[in-house]
Amino acid sequence: MNTTANRNRDLHEPITIVERGVFALVRLLLPPQVDNKHAAEYFRVTIGQIDRFIEWFVVRPDTLINDDKVTGYDVYTSPTRSPVFNAGSTSRINVAHFIADLITSDKTWKRWRGQMPVIYNI
């Protein structure tokens, strides 16, 4: 699991200069953000999207919130909102539900393996 603040560099996911500055500050003040970025980059670059032995995905939720039950959620290839100035929210239980679906549904797995999907609550 990662964050919408981590861009998928395989895709055109533009950010503004102000967002770039905010992300630099976050990386400086929150070392786990750097670890998240490096982990995703390792899979994306070193393992690649098609590996004989390792299949992976990196789920990128937006602002995490707590909820008691699974609700509707949408999954996208890239962020549809600014993680800094127009953040959405994603419940932890919806992230868990999506990950479980990735593991148990061949259709979902084939759609998202080797990618970095973004998940938002509806």
mmCIF file of C-alpha atoms in Angstrom:
data_model
loop_
_atom_site.group_PDB
_atom_site.id
_atom_site.type_symbol
_atom_site.label_atom_id
_atom_site.label_comp_id
_atom_site.label_asym_id
_atom_site.label_seq_id
_atom_site.Cartn_x
_atom_site.Cartn_y
_atom_site.Cartn_z
ATOM 1 C CA MET A 1 0.000 0.000 0.000
ATOM 2 C CA ASN A 2 1.236 3.446 -0.874
ATOM 3 C CA THR A 3 -0.365 6.876 -1.367
ATOM 4 C CA THR A 4 -1.763 9.088 -4.122
ATOM 5 C CA ALA A 5 1.151 11.417 -3.388
ATOM 6 C CA ASN A 6 3.441 8.844 -5.000
ATOM 7 C CA ARG A 7 3.243 9.175 -8.771
ATOM 8 C CA ASN A 8 3.403 6.277 -11.189
ATOM 9 C CA ARG A 9 6.195 7.364 -13.486
ATOM 10 C CA ASP A 10 5.096 4.871 -16.161
ATOM 11 C CA LEU A 11 2.111 7.151 -16.743
ATOM 12 C CA HIS A 12 1.700 10.850 -17.381
ATOM 13 C CA GLU A 13 0.626 12.027 -13.915
ATOM 14 C CA PRO A 14 1.397 15.752 -13.916
ATOM 15 C CA ILE A 15 1.775 17.782 -10.743
ATOM 16 C CA THR A 16 2.030 21.516 -10.251
ATOM 17 C CA ILE A 17 5.164 23.272 -9.062
ATOM 18 C CA VAL A 18 3.462 24.004 -5.734
ATOM 19 C CA GLU A 19 2.574 20.316 -5.274
ATOM 20 C CA ARG A 20 6.181 19.440 -6.109
ATOM 21 C CA GLY A 21 7.331 21.728 -3.286
ATOM 22 C CA VAL A 22 4.820 20.252 -0.835
ATOM 23 C CA PHE A 23 5.921 16.705 -1.744
ATOM 24 C CA ALA A 24 9.587 17.646 -1.234
ATOM 25 C CA LEU A 25 8.755 18.997 2.210
ATOM 26 C CA VAL A 26 6.755 15.873 3.089
ATOM 27 C CA ARG A 27 9.640 13.624 2.000
ATOM 28 C CA LEU A 28 11.982 15.660 4.183
ATOM 29 C CA LEU A 29 9.742 15.612 7.271
ATOM 30 C CA LEU A 30 8.214 12.129 6.944
ATOM 31 C CA PRO A 31 10.848 9.470 6.142
ATOM 32 C CA PRO A 32 8.196 6.746 5.587
ATOM 33 C CA GLN A 33 7.091 8.661 2.476
ATOM 34 C CA VAL A 34 10.554 8.164 0.985
ATOM 35 C CA ASP A 35 10.408 4.456 1.863
ATOM 36 C CA ASN A 36 7.008 4.174 0.152
ATOM 37 C CA LYS A 37 8.373 5.815 -2.978
ATOM 38 C CA HIS A 38 11.454 3.560 -3.078
ATOM 39 C CA ALA A 39 9.388 0.402 -2.549
ATOM 40 C CA ALA A 40 7.013 1.267 -5.397
ATOM 41 C CA GLU A 41 9.911 2.227 -7.662
ATOM 42 C CA TYR A 42 11.641 -1.088 -6.929
ATOM 43 C CA PHE A 43 8.617 -3.020 -8.144
ATOM 44 C CA ARG A 44 7.985 -0.720 -11.087
ATOM 45 C CA VAL A 45 11.582 -0.528 -12.336
ATOM 46 C CA THR A 46 13.482 -3.564 -11.032
ATOM 47 C CA ILE A 47 10.750 -6.210 -11.139
ATOM 48 C CA GLY A 48 8.785 -4.633 -13.975
ATOM 49 C CA GLN A 49 5.193 -5.225 -14.989
ATOM 50 C CA ILE A 50 5.790 -8.712 -16.324
ATOM 51 C CA ASP A 51 8.144 -10.966 -14.344
ATOM 52 C CA ARG A 52 8.250 -14.739 -14.510
ATOM 53 C CA PHE A 53 8.282 -15.198 -10.765
ATOM 54 C CA ILE A 54 6.915 -12.069 -9.120
ATOM 55 C CA GLU A 55 3.568 -10.408 -9.708
ATOM 56 C CA TRP A 56 2.743 -7.268 -7.761
ATOM 57 C CA PHE A 57 0.475 -4.262 -7.370
ATOM 58 C CA VAL A 58 0.746 -1.039 -5.400
ATOM 59 C CA VAL A 59 -2.557 0.318 -4.099
ATOM 60 C CA ARG A 60 -2.592 4.103 -3.739
ATOM 61 C CA PRO A 61 -5.416 5.291 -1.472
ATOM 62 C CA ASP A 62 -6.012 8.961 -0.759
ATOM 63 C CA THR A 63 -6.505 10.314 2.777
ATOM 64 C CA LEU A 64 -7.160 7.247 4.931
ATOM 65 C CA ILE A 65 -10.174 7.253 7.216
ATOM 66 C CA ASN A 66 -11.788 4.702 9.504
ATOM 67 C CA ASP A 67 -15.174 3.187 8.698
ATOM 68 C CA ASP A 68 -17.061 0.237 10.160
ATOM 69 C CA LYS A 69 -18.188 -1.327 6.897
ATOM 70 C CA VAL A 70 -17.273 -1.577 3.251
ATOM 71 C CA THR A 71 -18.873 1.168 1.170
ATOM 72 C CA GLY A 72 -18.749 1.978 -2.509
ATOM 73 C CA TYR A 73 -15.385 2.880 -3.959
ATOM 74 C CA ASP A 74 -13.864 3.619 -7.353
ATOM 75 C CA VAL A 75 -10.500 2.463 -8.647
ATOM 76 C CA TYR A 76 -8.552 4.450 -11.239
ATOM 77 C CA THR A 77 -5.274 4.090 -13.093
ATOM 78 C CA SER A 78 -4.123 7.527 -11.875
ATOM 79 C CA PRO A 79 -5.278 10.110 -9.333
ATOM 80 C CA THR A 80 -8.321 12.074 -10.425
ATOM 81 C CA ARG A 81 -7.828 14.734 -7.730
ATOM 82 C CA SER A 82 -4.925 16.699 -6.322
ATOM 83 C CA PRO A 83 -3.625 14.842 -3.252
ATOM 84 C CA VAL A 84 -2.609 18.215 -1.793
ATOM 85 C CA PHE A 85 -5.347 20.697 -2.706
ATOM 86 C CA ASN A 86 -8.374 18.489 -3.407
ATOM 87 C CA ALA A 87 -7.741 15.253 -1.565
ATOM 88 C CA GLY A 88 -10.359 12.547 -1.559
ATOM 89 C CA SER A 89 -10.775 9.971 1.154
ATOM 90 C CA THR A 90 -10.490 6.227 1.296
ATOM 91 C CA SER A 91 -11.542 4.053 4.194
ATOM 92 C CA ARG A 92 -9.091 1.475 5.426
ATOM 93 C CA ILE A 93 -11.791 -1.192 5.178
ATOM 94 C CA ASN A 94 -12.316 -0.349 1.484
ATOM 95 C CA VAL A 95 -8.580 -0.655 0.856
ATOM 96 C CA ALA A 96 -8.603 -4.051 2.580
ATOM 97 C CA HIS A 97 -11.651 -5.099 0.540
ATOM 98 C CA PHE A 98 -9.963 -4.090 -2.722
ATOM 99 C CA ILE A 99 -6.737 -5.913 -1.801
ATOM 100 C CA ALA A 100 -8.739 -9.026 -0.886
ATOM 101 C CA ASP A 101 -10.517 -8.767 -4.247
ATOM 102 C CA LEU A 102 -7.165 -8.519 -6.018
ATOM 103 C CA ILE A 103 -6.039 -11.704 -4.282
ATOM 104 C CA THR A 104 -9.228 -13.713 -4.786
ATOM 105 C CA SER A 105 -10.565 -12.527 -8.162
ATOM 106 C CA ASP A 106 -8.644 -13.540 -11.284
ATOM 107 C CA LYS A 107 -10.466 -10.836 -13.253
ATOM 108 C CA THR A 108 -9.455 -8.093 -10.809
ATOM 109 C CA TRP A 109 -5.899 -9.425 -10.534
ATOM 110 C CA LYS A 110 -5.426 -9.537 -14.307
ATOM 111 C CA ARG A 111 -6.741 -5.968 -14.589
ATOM 112 C CA TRP A 112 -4.385 -4.466 -11.972
ATOM 113 C CA ARG A 113 -1.253 -6.648 -11.666
ATOM 114 C CA GLY A 114 1.950 -4.751 -12.256
ATOM 115 C CA GLN A 115 0.141 -1.443 -11.809
ATOM 116 C CA MET A 116 -0.425 1.227 -9.179
ATOM 117 C CA PRO A 117 -4.209 1.736 -8.936
ATOM 118 C CA VAL A 118 -5.703 4.646 -7.017
ATOM 119 C CA ILE A 119 -8.745 4.037 -4.810
ATOM 120 C CA TYR A 120 -11.273 6.609 -3.575
ATOM 121 C CA ASN A 121 -14.465 6.228 -1.586
ATOM 122 C CA ILE A 122 -17.553 7.160 -3.604
#
